[in-house]
PDB file of C-alpha atoms in Angstrom:
ATOM      1  CA  MET A   1      84.280 108.019 107.258  1.00 51.00           C
ATOM      2  CA  ALA A   2      81.869 107.263 104.236  1.00 55.00           C
ATOM      3  CA  ALA A   3      80.774 110.477 102.183  1.00 58.00           C
ATOM      4  CA  LYS A   4      76.968 111.363 102.883  1.00 59.00           C
ATOM      5  CA  PRO A   5      74.769 111.570 100.063  1.00 59.00           C
ATOM      6  CA  LEU A   6      73.787 114.790  98.226  1.00 57.00           C
ATOM      7  CA  PRO A   7      69.815 115.556  98.008  1.00 59.00           C
ATOM      8  CA  ASN A   8      70.158 114.395  94.796  1.00 57.00           C
ATOM      9  CA  GLY A   9      71.570 111.143  95.772  1.00 57.00           C
ATOM     10  CA  SER A  10      75.093 111.386  93.951  1.00 56.00           C
ATOM     11  CA  ILE A  11      77.812 110.155  96.274  1.00 57.00           C
ATOM     12  CA  PRO A  12      80.138 114.313  96.631  1.00 57.00           C
ATOM     13  CA  PHE A  13      83.355 113.669  94.797  1.00 55.00           C
ATOM     14  CA  THR A  14      86.012 112.795  97.373  1.00 59.00           C
ATOM     15  CA  SER A  15      89.423 113.067  96.451  1.00 57.00           C
ATOM     16  CA  PRO A  16      92.181 110.076  95.961  1.00 60.00           C
ATOM     17  CA  PHE A  17      94.804 112.841  97.311  1.00 59.00           C
ATOM     18  CA  GLY A  18      93.239 113.018 100.346  1.00 58.00           C
ATOM     19  CA  ARG A  19      94.188 116.069 102.448  1.00 51.00           C
ATOM     20  CA  PRO A  20      97.677 117.152 104.177  1.00 48.00           C
ATOM     21  CA  ARG A  21      97.814 117.335 107.605  1.00 44.00           C
ATOM     22  CA  SER A  22      99.600 120.784 108.180  1.00 41.00           C
ATOM     23  CA  GLN A  23      97.897 123.694 106.391  1.00 43.00           C
ATOM     24  CA  ALA A  24      99.164 127.105 105.863  1.00 39.00           C
ATOM     25  CA  VAL A  25      97.484 128.840 108.760  1.00 41.00           C
ATOM     26  CA  ALA A  26      99.827 132.192 108.612  1.00 45.00           C
ATOM     27  CA  ALA A  27      99.963 135.029 106.429  1.00 44.00           C
ATOM     28  CA  GLY A  28     102.590 134.630 104.020  1.00 46.00           C
ATOM     29  CA  ALA A  29     102.596 131.406 104.373  1.00 55.00           C
ATOM     30  CA  THR A  30     102.740 128.515 101.410  1.00 62.00           C
ATOM     31  CA  PRO A  31      99.781 126.073 100.675  1.00 71.00           C
ATOM     32  CA  PRO A  32     100.561 122.227 101.538  1.00 83.00           C
ATOM     33  CA  THR A  33     100.916 119.900  98.315  1.00 91.00           C
ATOM     34  CA  HIS A  34     100.008 116.294  99.139  1.00 92.00           C
ATOM     35  CA  PRO A  35     102.541 114.228  98.585  1.00 94.00           C
ATOM     36  CA  MET A  36     101.110 112.066  96.525  1.00 95.00           C
ATOM     37  CA  LYS A  37     100.527 114.183  93.921  1.00 95.00           C
ATOM     38  CA  GLY A  38     104.119 115.343  94.127  1.00 95.00           C
ATOM     39  CA  ILE A  39     104.909 111.642  93.330  1.00 96.00           C
ATOM     40  CA  LEU A  40     102.392 111.733  90.590  1.00 96.00           C
ATOM     41  CA  ALA A  41     103.927 114.728  89.366  1.00 96.00           C
ATOM     42  CA  GLY A  42     107.625 113.794  89.692  1.00 95.00           C
ATOM     43  CA  GLY A  43     106.624 110.665  87.645  1.00 95.00           C
ATOM     44  CA  ILE A  44     105.176 112.068  84.926  1.00 94.00           C
ATOM     45  CA  ALA A  45     107.505 115.388  84.334  1.00 94.00           C
ATOM     46  CA  GLY A  46     110.572 112.935  85.345  1.00 92.00           C
ATOM     47  CA  GLY A  47     109.437 110.224  82.767  1.00 89.00           C
ATOM     48  CA  LEU A  48     108.995 113.591  79.835  1.00 89.00           C
ATOM     49  CA  GLU A  49     112.126 115.134  81.083  1.00 87.00           C
ATOM     50  CA  VAL A  50     114.291 112.496  80.555  1.00 84.00           C
ATOM     51  CA  CYS A  51     113.347 111.496  76.679  1.00 83.00           C
ATOM     52  CA  ILE A  52     114.651 115.047  75.787  1.00 81.00           C
ATOM     53  CA  THR A  53     117.872 115.277  77.701  1.00 78.00           C
ATOM     54  CA  PHE A  54     119.364 112.254  76.981  1.00 85.00           C
ATOM     55  CA  PRO A  55     121.616 113.215  74.212  1.00 87.00           C
ATOM     56  CA  THR A  56     123.758 115.444  76.275  1.00 81.00           C
ATOM     57  CA  GLU A  57     123.440 113.025  79.406  1.00 78.00           C
ATOM     58  CA  TYR A  58     125.491 110.698  76.720  1.00 85.00           C
ATOM     59  CA  VAL A  59     128.161 113.314  75.858  1.00 87.00           C
ATOM     60  CA  LYS A  60     129.006 113.980  79.112  1.00 80.00           C
ATOM     61  CA  THR A  61     129.503 109.884  80.623  1.00 79.00           C
ATOM     62  CA  GLN A  62     131.067 109.346  77.348  1.00 83.00           C
ATOM     63  CA  ILE A  63     133.566 112.245  78.442  1.00 83.00           C
ATOM     64  CA  GLN A  64     133.880 111.512  81.615  1.00 76.00           C
ATOM     65  CA  LEU A  65     134.623 107.252  81.072  1.00 77.00           C
ATOM     66  CA  ASP A  66     137.019 108.570  78.741  1.00 77.00           C
ATOM     67  CA  GLU A  67     140.151 108.285  81.278  1.00 59.00           C
ATOM     68  CA  ARG A  68     143.077 109.555  79.798  1.00 52.00           C
ATOM     69  CA  SER A  69     145.974 107.379  78.668  1.00 53.00           C
ATOM     70  CA  ALA A  70     148.549 106.739  75.659  1.00 56.00           C
ATOM     71  CA  LYS A  71     145.134 106.964  73.151  1.00 73.00           C
ATOM     72  CA  PRO A  72     142.597 109.075  73.696  1.00 75.00           C
ATOM     73  CA  LYS A  73     139.123 108.553  72.207  1.00 83.00           C
ATOM     74  CA  TYR A  74     138.256 111.682  71.967  1.00 87.00           C
ATOM     75  CA  LYS A  75     139.955 115.146  72.378  1.00 84.00           C
ATOM     76  CA  GLY A  76     136.826 116.218  73.724  1.00 84.00           C
ATOM     77  CA  PRO A  77     132.935 116.534  73.821  1.00 87.00           C
ATOM     78  CA  VAL A  78     132.514 118.191  70.399  1.00 91.00           C
ATOM     79  CA  ASP A  79     134.895 115.350  69.126  1.00 91.00           C
ATOM     80  CA  CYS A  80     132.948 112.617  70.909  1.00 90.00           C
ATOM     81  CA  ILE A  81     129.439 114.365  69.445  1.00 92.00           C
ATOM     82  CA  LYS A  82     131.662 113.779  65.724  1.00 92.00           C
ATOM     83  CA  TYR A  83     132.394 110.476  66.445  1.00 91.00           C
ATOM     84  CA  THR A  84     129.201 109.197  67.529  1.00 91.00           C
ATOM     85  CA  ALA A  85     127.162 110.547  64.654  1.00 93.00           C
ATOM     86  CA  ARG A  86     129.561 109.369  62.213  1.00 93.00           C
ATOM     87  CA  ASN A  87     129.918 105.778  63.022  1.00 92.00           C
ATOM     88  CA  HIS A  88     126.148 105.146  64.904  1.00 90.00           C
ATOM     89  CA  GLY A  89     123.876 107.488  63.518  1.00 91.00           C
ATOM     90  CA  PHE A  90     121.342 109.707  64.960  1.00 88.00           C
ATOM     91  CA  PHE A  91     120.151 107.123  66.977  1.00 88.00           C
ATOM     92  CA  GLY A  92     123.394 106.750  68.786  1.00 89.00           C
ATOM     93  CA  PHE A  93     122.898 109.172  71.115  1.00 89.00           C
ATOM     94  CA  TYR A  94     119.831 107.229  72.622  1.00 86.00           C
ATOM     95  CA  ARG A  95     121.921 103.936  73.691  1.00 83.00           C
ATOM     96  CA  GLY A  96     121.035 103.247  76.801  1.00 75.00           C
ATOM     97  CA  LEU A  97     117.986 105.139  76.743  1.00 82.00           C
ATOM     98  CA  SER A  98     115.750 102.830  78.216  1.00 76.00           C
ATOM     99  CA  VAL A  99     117.977 102.554  80.986  1.00 69.00           C
ATOM    100  CA  LEU A 100     117.622 106.133  82.116  1.00 73.00           C
ATOM    101  CA  VAL A 101     113.554 106.110  81.120  1.00 81.00           C
ATOM    102  CA  TYR A 102     113.164 103.345  84.266  1.00 81.00           C
ATOM    103  CA  GLY A 103     115.591 105.423  86.746  1.00 80.00           C
ATOM    104  CA  SER A 104     114.335 108.535  85.727  1.00 86.00           C
ATOM    105  CA  VAL A 105     110.103 108.223  86.340  1.00 92.00           C
ATOM    106  CA  PRO A 106     110.700 106.739  90.499  1.00 93.00           C
ATOM    107  CA  LYS A 107     114.102 108.752  91.311  1.00 92.00           C
ATOM    108  CA  ALA A 108     111.855 112.343  90.333  1.00 95.00           C
ATOM    109  CA  ALA A 109     108.792 110.598  91.850  1.00 96.00           C
ATOM    110  CA  VAL A 110     110.841 110.163  94.881  1.00 97.00           C
ATOM    111  CA  ARG A 111     112.649 113.524  94.609  1.00 97.00           C
ATOM    112  CA  PHE A 112     109.542 115.902  94.583  1.00 97.00           C
ATOM    113  CA  GLY A 113     107.093 113.471  96.774  1.00 97.00           C
ATOM    114  CA  ALA A 114     110.083 113.275  99.315  1.00 97.00           C
ATOM    115  CA  ASN A 115     110.167 117.442  99.363  1.00 97.00           C
ATOM    116  CA  GLU A 116     106.436 117.905  99.482  1.00 96.00           C
ATOM    117  CA  PHE A 117     106.637 115.427 102.242  1.00 97.00           C
ATOM    118  CA  LEU A 118     108.787 117.127 104.251  1.00 97.00           C
ATOM    119  CA  LYS A 119     107.455 120.738 103.882  1.00 96.00           C
ATOM    120  CA  ASN A 120     104.954 119.977 104.755  1.00 95.00           C
ATOM    121  CA  LYS A 121     106.267 118.317 108.144  1.00 95.00           C
ATOM    122  CA  TRP A 122     108.009 121.932 108.105  1.00 95.00           C
ATOM    123  CA  ARG A 123     105.341 124.118 107.689  1.00 92.00           C
ATOM    124  CA  GLN A 124     103.233 122.144 110.624  1.00 92.00           C
ATOM    125  CA  SER A 125     105.749 123.546 112.799  1.00 91.00           C
ATOM    126  CA  HIS A 126     106.264 126.623 111.661  1.00 90.00           C
ATOM    127  CA  ASP A 127     103.492 128.583 111.150  1.00 87.00           C
ATOM    128  CA  GLY A 128     102.529 127.217 107.494  1.00 86.00           C
ATOM    129  CA  LYS A 129     105.527 128.969 106.691  1.00 88.00           C
ATOM    130  CA  ILE A 130     109.222 127.828 104.583  1.00 90.00           C
ATOM    131  CA  SER A 131     112.502 129.507 105.364  1.00 93.00           C
ATOM    132  CA  LYS A 132     115.193 129.483 103.626  1.00 95.00           C
ATOM    133  CA  LEU A 133     116.717 127.243 105.905  1.00 96.00           C
ATOM    134  CA  GLY A 134     113.567 124.760 105.534  1.00 96.00           C
ATOM    135  CA  SER A 135     113.881 125.278 101.698  1.00 96.00           C
ATOM    136  CA  MET A 136     117.192 123.959 101.633  1.00 96.00           C
ATOM    137  CA  LEU A 137     116.650 120.848 104.751  1.00 97.00           C
ATOM    138  CA  CYS A 138     114.108 120.031 102.506  1.00 97.00           C
ATOM    139  CA  GLY A 139     115.691 119.667  99.704  1.00 97.00           C
ATOM    140  CA  LEU A 140     118.774 117.449 101.238  1.00 97.00           C
ATOM    141  CA  GLY A 141     116.673 115.241 102.542  1.00 97.00           C
ATOM    142  CA  ALA A 142     114.533 114.692  99.404  1.00 97.00           C
ATOM    143  CA  GLY A 143     117.841 114.541  97.168  1.00 97.00           C
ATOM    144  CA  VAL A 144     119.191 111.388 100.022  1.00 97.00           C
ATOM    145  CA  SER A 145     115.919 110.285  99.937  1.00 96.00           C
ATOM    146  CA  GLU A 146     115.965 109.704  95.821  1.00 95.00           C
ATOM    147  CA  ALA A 147     119.543 108.612  96.334  1.00 94.00           C
ATOM    148  CA  ILE A 148     118.927 105.364  97.733  1.00 93.00           C
ATOM    149  CA  LEU A 149     115.538 104.611  96.906  1.00 91.00           C
ATOM    150  CA  ALA A 150     116.073 105.275  92.731  1.00 90.00           C
ATOM    151  CA  VAL A 151     119.408 106.875  92.185  1.00 87.00           C
ATOM    152  CA  THR A 152     122.286 104.804  92.974  1.00 87.00           C
ATOM    153  CA  PRO A 153     121.018 101.302  91.397  1.00 86.00           C
ATOM    154  CA  MET A 154     119.411 102.919  88.054  1.00 82.00           C
ATOM    155  CA  GLU A 155     122.587 105.465  87.782  1.00 76.00           C
ATOM    156  CA  THR A 156     124.898 102.735  88.549  1.00 79.00           C
ATOM    157  CA  ILE A 157     123.094 100.163  86.011  1.00 80.00           C
ATOM    158  CA  LYS A 158     122.590 103.102  83.140  1.00 75.00           C
ATOM    159  CA  VAL A 159     126.645 103.860  83.386  1.00 76.00           C
ATOM    160  CA  LYS A 160     127.630 100.328  82.774  1.00 81.00           C
ATOM    161  CA  PHE A 161     124.858  99.957  80.062  1.00 78.00           C
ATOM    162  CA  ILE A 162     126.555 102.670  78.167  1.00 74.00           C
ATOM    163  CA  HIS A 163     130.212 101.699  78.887  1.00 78.00           C
ATOM    164  CA  ASP A 164     129.545  98.598  77.765  1.00 81.00           C
ATOM    165  CA  GLN A 165     127.173  99.020  74.669  1.00 73.00           C
ATOM    166  CA  THR A 166     130.688 101.635  73.614  1.00 72.00           C
ATOM    167  CA  SER A 167     133.170  98.365  73.921  1.00 76.00           C
ATOM    168  CA  PRO A 168     134.185  96.583  70.721  1.00 78.00           C
ATOM    169  CA  ASN A 169     132.369  93.490  71.837  1.00 82.00           C
ATOM    170  CA  PRO A 170     128.569  94.800  73.950  1.00 82.00           C
ATOM    171  CA  LYS A 171     127.797  91.824  76.809  1.00 84.00           C
ATOM    172  CA  TYR A 172     124.431  93.497  77.374  1.00 84.00           C
ATOM    173  CA  ARG A 173     121.433  92.562  75.300  1.00 79.00           C
ATOM    174  CA  GLY A 174     119.245  95.398  76.528  1.00 74.00           C
ATOM    175  CA  PHE A 175     118.005  96.717  80.524  1.00 74.00           C
ATOM    176  CA  PHE A 176     116.633  93.638  82.145  1.00 80.00           C
ATOM    177  CA  HIS A 177     119.488  91.176  80.863  1.00 85.00           C
ATOM    178  CA  GLY A 178     122.180  94.160  81.561  1.00 82.00           C
ATOM    179  CA  THR A 179     120.327  93.741  84.990  1.00 84.00           C
ATOM    180  CA  ALA A 180     120.309  90.500  85.786  1.00 87.00           C
ATOM    181  CA  THR A 181     123.554  90.019  84.462  1.00 87.00           C
ATOM    182  CA  ILE A 182     125.238  92.908  87.014  1.00 85.00           C
ATOM    183  CA  ILE A 183     123.333  91.526  89.556  1.00 87.00           C
ATOM    184  CA  LYS A 184     123.915  87.948  88.641  1.00 88.00           C
ATOM    185  CA  LYS A 185     127.821  88.687  88.575  1.00 87.00           C
ATOM    186  CA  GLU A 186     128.253  91.197  91.421  1.00 85.00           C
ATOM    187  CA  GLY A 187     125.280  91.054  93.728  1.00 84.00           C
ATOM    188  CA  PHE A 188     123.154  93.511  94.684  1.00 80.00           C
ATOM    189  CA  HIS A 189     126.267  95.557  95.768  1.00 81.00           C
ATOM    190  CA  GLY A 190     126.807  95.678  92.142  1.00 79.00           C
ATOM    191  CA  ILE A 191     124.224  97.856  91.541  1.00 83.00           C
ATOM    192  CA  TYR A 192     125.276  99.870  94.741  1.00 85.00           C
ATOM    193  CA  GLN A 193     128.531 100.931  94.190  1.00 78.00           C
ATOM    194  CA  GLY A 194     129.663 104.531  94.419  1.00 76.00           C
ATOM    195  CA  VAL A 195     126.510 105.141  96.895  1.00 85.00           C
ATOM    196  CA  THR A 196     127.808 107.607  99.469  1.00 84.00           C
ATOM    197  CA  PRO A 197     129.642 110.170  96.602  1.00 81.00           C
ATOM    198  CA  THR A 198     125.627 109.590  94.630  1.00 84.00           C
ATOM    199  CA  ILE A 199     124.285 110.362  98.366  1.00 92.00           C
ATOM    200  CA  ILE A 200     126.416 113.693  98.871  1.00 88.00           C
ATOM    201  CA  LYS A 201     125.871 114.187  95.303  1.00 86.00           C
ATOM    202  CA  GLN A 202     121.884 114.827  95.135  1.00 93.00           C
ATOM    203  CA  GLY A 203     121.962 115.010  98.709  1.00 95.00           C
ATOM    204  CA  SER A 204     124.262 118.426  98.006  1.00 93.00           C
ATOM    205  CA  ASN A 205     122.157 118.943  94.172  1.00 93.00           C
ATOM    206  CA  GLN A 206     118.345 118.866  95.295  1.00 96.00           C
ATOM    207  CA  ALA A 207     119.593 121.333  98.760  1.00 96.00           C
ATOM    208  CA  ILE A 208     121.426 123.603  96.087  1.00 94.00           C
ATOM    209  CA  ARG A 209     118.531 123.361  93.711  1.00 96.00           C
ATOM    210  CA  PHE A 210     115.472 123.620  95.499  1.00 97.00           C
ATOM    211  CA  LEU A 211     117.083 126.623  97.735  1.00 96.00           C
ATOM    212  CA  VAL A 212     118.489 128.756  94.973  1.00 96.00           C
ATOM    213  CA  MET A 213     114.767 127.822  93.489  1.00 97.00           C
ATOM    214  CA  ASP A 214     112.102 128.174  96.011  1.00 95.00           C
ATOM    215  CA  THR A 215     113.951 131.633  97.180  1.00 96.00           C
ATOM    216  CA  MET A 216     113.697 132.880  93.556  1.00 97.00           C
ATOM    217  CA  ARG A 217     110.093 132.251  93.043  1.00 95.00           C
ATOM    218  CA  ALA A 218     109.101 133.907  96.822  1.00 93.00           C
ATOM    219  CA  HIS A 219     110.580 136.613  95.530  1.00 95.00           C
ATOM    220  CA  TYR A 220     109.308 136.870  92.380  1.00 96.00           C
ATOM    221  CA  ARG A 221     105.479 136.454  93.755  1.00 94.00           C
ATOM    222  CA  GLN A 222     106.302 139.182  96.710  1.00 93.00           C
ATOM    223  CA  LYS A 223     107.523 141.325  93.313  1.00 94.00           C
ATOM    224  CA  TYR A 224     104.609 141.166  91.457  1.00 94.00           C
ATOM    225  CA  ASN A 225     102.151 140.207  93.880  1.00 93.00           C
ATOM    226  CA  ILE A 226     101.299 137.090  92.453  1.00 92.00           C
ATOM    227  CA  PRO A 227      99.569 134.559  94.863  1.00 90.00           C
ATOM    228  CA  GLU A 228     100.810 131.171  95.739  1.00 85.00           C
ATOM    229  CA  THR A 229      98.323 129.327  94.413  1.00 81.00           C
ATOM    230  CA  GLN A 230      99.169 130.817  91.014  1.00 86.00           C
ATOM    231  CA  ALA A 231     101.291 128.659  88.949  1.00 87.00           C
ATOM    232  CA  LEU A 232     104.332 131.292  87.416  1.00 93.00           C
ATOM    233  CA  ASN A 233     104.490 132.229  83.827  1.00 95.00           C
ATOM    234  CA  PRO A 234     106.593 128.748  82.666  1.00 96.00           C
ATOM    235  CA  PHE A 235     109.183 130.468  80.694  1.00 97.00           C
ATOM    236  CA  VAL A 236     109.705 132.412  84.273  1.00 97.00           C
ATOM    237  CA  THR A 237     110.180 128.960  86.272  1.00 96.00           C
ATOM    238  CA  ALA A 238     112.512 127.666  83.585  1.00 97.00           C
ATOM    239  CA  ALA A 239     115.009 130.631  84.135  1.00 97.00           C
ATOM    240  CA  MET A 240     114.659 130.076  87.408  1.00 97.00           C
ATOM    241  CA  GLY A 241     114.829 125.888  86.670  1.00 96.00           C
ATOM    242  CA  GLY A 242     118.238 127.095  84.436  1.00 96.00           C
ATOM    243  CA  PHE A 243     119.806 128.977  86.702  1.00 97.00           C
ATOM    244  CA  ALA A 244     119.686 126.707  90.187  1.00 97.00           C
ATOM    245  CA  GLY A 245     120.736 124.038  87.855  1.00 95.00           C
ATOM    246  CA  ALA A 246     124.381 126.139  86.988  1.00 94.00           C
ATOM    247  CA  CYS A 247     124.726 126.747  91.177  1.00 92.00           C
ATOM    248  CA  SER A 248     124.475 122.712  91.701  1.00 92.00           C
ATOM    249  CA  VAL A 249     126.922 121.669  88.848  1.00 90.00           C
ATOM    250  CA  PHE A 250     129.610 124.584  89.989  1.00 84.00           C
ATOM    251  CA  GLY A 251     129.448 122.950  93.003  1.00 79.00           C
ATOM    252  CA  ASN A 252     129.305 119.430  93.022  1.00 84.00           C
ATOM    253  CA  THR A 253     131.146 118.237  89.569  1.00 84.00           C
ATOM    254  CA  PRO A 254     134.130 116.729  91.490  1.00 85.00           C
ATOM    255  CA  ILE A 255     131.949 114.531  92.881  1.00 83.00           C
ATOM    256  CA  ASP A 256     130.024 113.413  89.937  1.00 80.00           C
ATOM    257  CA  VAL A 257     133.115 112.835  88.213  1.00 86.00           C
ATOM    258  CA  VAL A 258     134.041 110.490  91.441  1.00 86.00           C
ATOM    259  CA  LYS A 259     130.541 108.886  91.517  1.00 79.00           C
ATOM    260  CA  THR A 260     130.785 107.924  87.298  1.00 80.00           C
ATOM    261  CA  ARG A 261     134.358 106.749  88.015  1.00 84.00           C
ATOM    262  CA  MET A 262     132.835 103.964  90.167  1.00 82.00           C
ATOM    263  CA  GLN A 263     129.936 102.623  88.490  1.00 75.00           C
ATOM    264  CA  GLY A 264     131.513 102.271  85.847  1.00 75.00           C
ATOM    265  CA  LEU A 265     132.599  98.570  84.431  1.00 71.00           C
ATOM    266  CA  ASP A 266     136.059  99.683  85.997  1.00 75.00           C
ATOM    267  CA  ALA A 267     134.789 100.416  89.559  1.00 80.00           C
ATOM    268  CA  HIS A 268     137.295  97.167  90.377  1.00 81.00           C
ATOM    269  CA  LYS A 269     139.594  99.921  90.624  1.00 85.00           C
ATOM    270  CA  TYR A 270     138.823 101.242  93.098  1.00 88.00           C
ATOM    271  CA  LYS A 271     138.623 100.605  96.413  1.00 86.00           C
ATOM    272  CA  ASN A 272     136.707 102.744  98.124  1.00 86.00           C
ATOM    273  CA  THR A 273     134.873 106.705  97.477  1.00 84.00           C
ATOM    274  CA  TRP A 274     138.367 108.205  99.356  1.00 90.00           C
ATOM    275  CA  ASP A 275     140.868 105.690  96.863  1.00 91.00           C
ATOM    276  CA  CYS A 276     138.475 106.865  93.989  1.00 90.00           C
ATOM    277  CA  ILE A 277     139.214 110.001  94.615  1.00 91.00           C
ATOM    278  CA  MET A 278     143.364 110.346  95.355  1.00 93.00           C
ATOM    279  CA  LYS A 279     143.658 108.078  92.602  1.00 92.00           C
ATOM    280  CA  ILE A 280     142.059 110.605  90.056  1.00 92.00           C
ATOM    281  CA  ALA A 281     144.438 113.421  91.901  1.00 93.00           C
ATOM    282  CA  ARG A 282     147.275 111.192  91.404  1.00 92.00           C
ATOM    283  CA  HIS A 283     147.264 109.814  88.628  1.00 91.00           C
ATOM    284  CA  GLU A 284     145.103 112.145  86.131  1.00 90.00           C
ATOM    285  CA  GLY A 285     145.741 116.031  88.442  1.00 91.00           C
ATOM    286  CA  PRO A 286     143.164 118.279  89.728  1.00 89.00           C
ATOM    287  CA  LYS A 287     141.480 119.017  86.261  1.00 87.00           C
ATOM    288  CA  ALA A 288     139.957 115.612  85.793  1.00 89.00           C
ATOM    289  CA  PHE A 289     137.632 116.472  88.470  1.00 88.00           C
ATOM    290  CA  TYR A 290     135.736 118.649  86.310  1.00 85.00           C
ATOM    291  CA  LYS A 291     135.538 116.802  83.322  1.00 81.00           C
ATOM    292  CA  GLY A 292     132.449 117.116  81.757  1.00 78.00           C
ATOM    293  CA  THR A 293     131.601 120.271  82.939  1.00 83.00           C
ATOM    294  CA  VAL A 294     130.358 121.576  79.662  1.00 83.00           C
ATOM    295  CA  PRO A 295     128.309 118.747  78.479  1.00 78.00           C
ATOM    296  CA  ARG A 296     126.633 118.430  82.030  1.00 82.00           C
ATOM    297  CA  LEU A 297     126.329 122.422  82.657  1.00 89.00           C
ATOM    298  CA  THR A 298     123.947 122.396  79.067  1.00 82.00           C
ATOM    299  CA  ARG A 299     122.450 119.083  80.102  1.00 77.00           C
ATOM    300  CA  VAL A 300     121.598 119.950  84.178  1.00 87.00           C
ATOM    301  CA  CYS A 301     120.283 123.474  83.167  1.00 91.00           C
ATOM    302  CA  LEU A 302     117.930 121.816  80.306  1.00 84.00           C
ATOM    303  CA  ASP A 303     117.341 119.173  82.105  1.00 85.00           C
ATOM    304  CA  VAL A 304     116.637 121.427  86.074  1.00 93.00           C
ATOM    305  CA  ALA A 305     114.765 123.981  83.703  1.00 95.00           C
ATOM    306  CA  LEU A 306     112.267 121.534  81.946  1.00 94.00           C
ATOM    307  CA  VAL A 307     111.854 119.408  85.233  1.00 94.00           C
ATOM    308  CA  PHE A 308     110.591 121.944  87.005  1.00 96.00           C
ATOM    309  CA  VAL A 309     108.431 123.713  84.208  1.00 96.00           C
ATOM    310  CA  LEU A 310     107.150 120.340  83.540  1.00 95.00           C
ATOM    311  CA  TYR A 311     106.407 119.263  87.641  1.00 96.00           C
ATOM    312  CA  ASP A 312     103.941 123.126  87.692  1.00 95.00           C
ATOM    313  CA  GLN A 313     102.203 122.147  85.085  1.00 94.00           C
ATOM    314  CA  VAL A 314     101.562 118.530  85.275  1.00 94.00           C
ATOM    315  CA  LEU A 315     100.493 119.921  89.794  1.00 94.00           C
ATOM    316  CA  THR A 316      98.639 122.473  88.237  1.00 92.00           C
ATOM    317  CA  PHE A 317      96.781 119.485  85.346  1.00 93.00           C
ATOM    318  CA  ILE A 318      96.365 117.611  88.140  1.00 93.00           C
ATOM    319  CA  ASN A 319      94.664 120.566  90.590  1.00 91.00           C
ATOM    320  CA  TYR A 320      92.918 121.289  87.604  1.00 91.00           C
ATOM    321  CA  VAL A 321      91.127 117.993  86.979  1.00 92.00           C
ATOM    322  CA  GLU A 322      90.364 117.628  90.973  1.00 91.00           C
ATOM    323  CA  ARG A 323      88.331 121.227  90.853  1.00 88.00           C
ATOM    324  CA  LYS A 324      86.577 120.031  88.327  1.00 89.00           C
ATOM    325  CA  ALA A 325      85.561 116.411  89.573  1.00 88.00           C
ATOM    326  CA  LYS A 326      83.952 118.485  92.834  1.00 83.00           C
ATOM    327  CA  GLY A 327      82.516 120.903  90.801  1.00 77.00           C
ATOM    328  CA  THR A 328      84.235 123.671  92.422  1.00 66.00           C
TER     329      THR A 328
END
């Protein structure tokens, strides 16, 4: 329905985000956020975050791909950092960045958009409130969504690209050439290798993170009497995000190792997810499932802290612009 002109003849502002069908109606209910706002804010936050945290992601991937052999390339994370700096300089830690940028924007957009959508649906049947179970299930749904729609293809390309760039004779000239080469050689199956462990990893990741984050936020707001419509201090959000990230790391590093192996250039060595798990256990021992834990812990804590802070700030800015446009 078209908006009616105001007395002065101007047309009132209509938000492009519309109005979520679910509304907070009960005491203690949390106000809904339109999924499109979640998509926009999440995409922007994801792009900014990856540019800051990529070096630790690079080191983590290198350690996990450095399978135990007669002559291991790296002795550990510190050795990997020294080797990269010595042989490739500062920008050596940013090799393969373009792949992650292309993947992080849609990944974060899908994650936060799906989470807001699912939370709105949950509120419709629970008096506008989100319980701990609701936070966990909505986080799980957001993780599964991003795993299928964004993470699996982009992570597969990223791992293959980084692995290729560190080989004696790199064959990929860039993101688009590398993607085209992989699809031409292996088909679309080539960019969906490791989809099962990725779904498990992302689903558990987001279930843990959103559960911990939402629980801590609710407790903090209640303790200091902060309304739901008011954004928390960025430093408080960062501390909560870092803790939520740490919880997810200790919960699913083994599946992250399996996922990385199945998405590398040597993925052909494994028949499926279970075969990969069995071969790692048989040939490398239980400790192999926790390869890269230290660099991953550093990256994930910084990653989750940053992305939640950036998401909140971008969302606050979007709401501010919307209010200004409405003249309220």
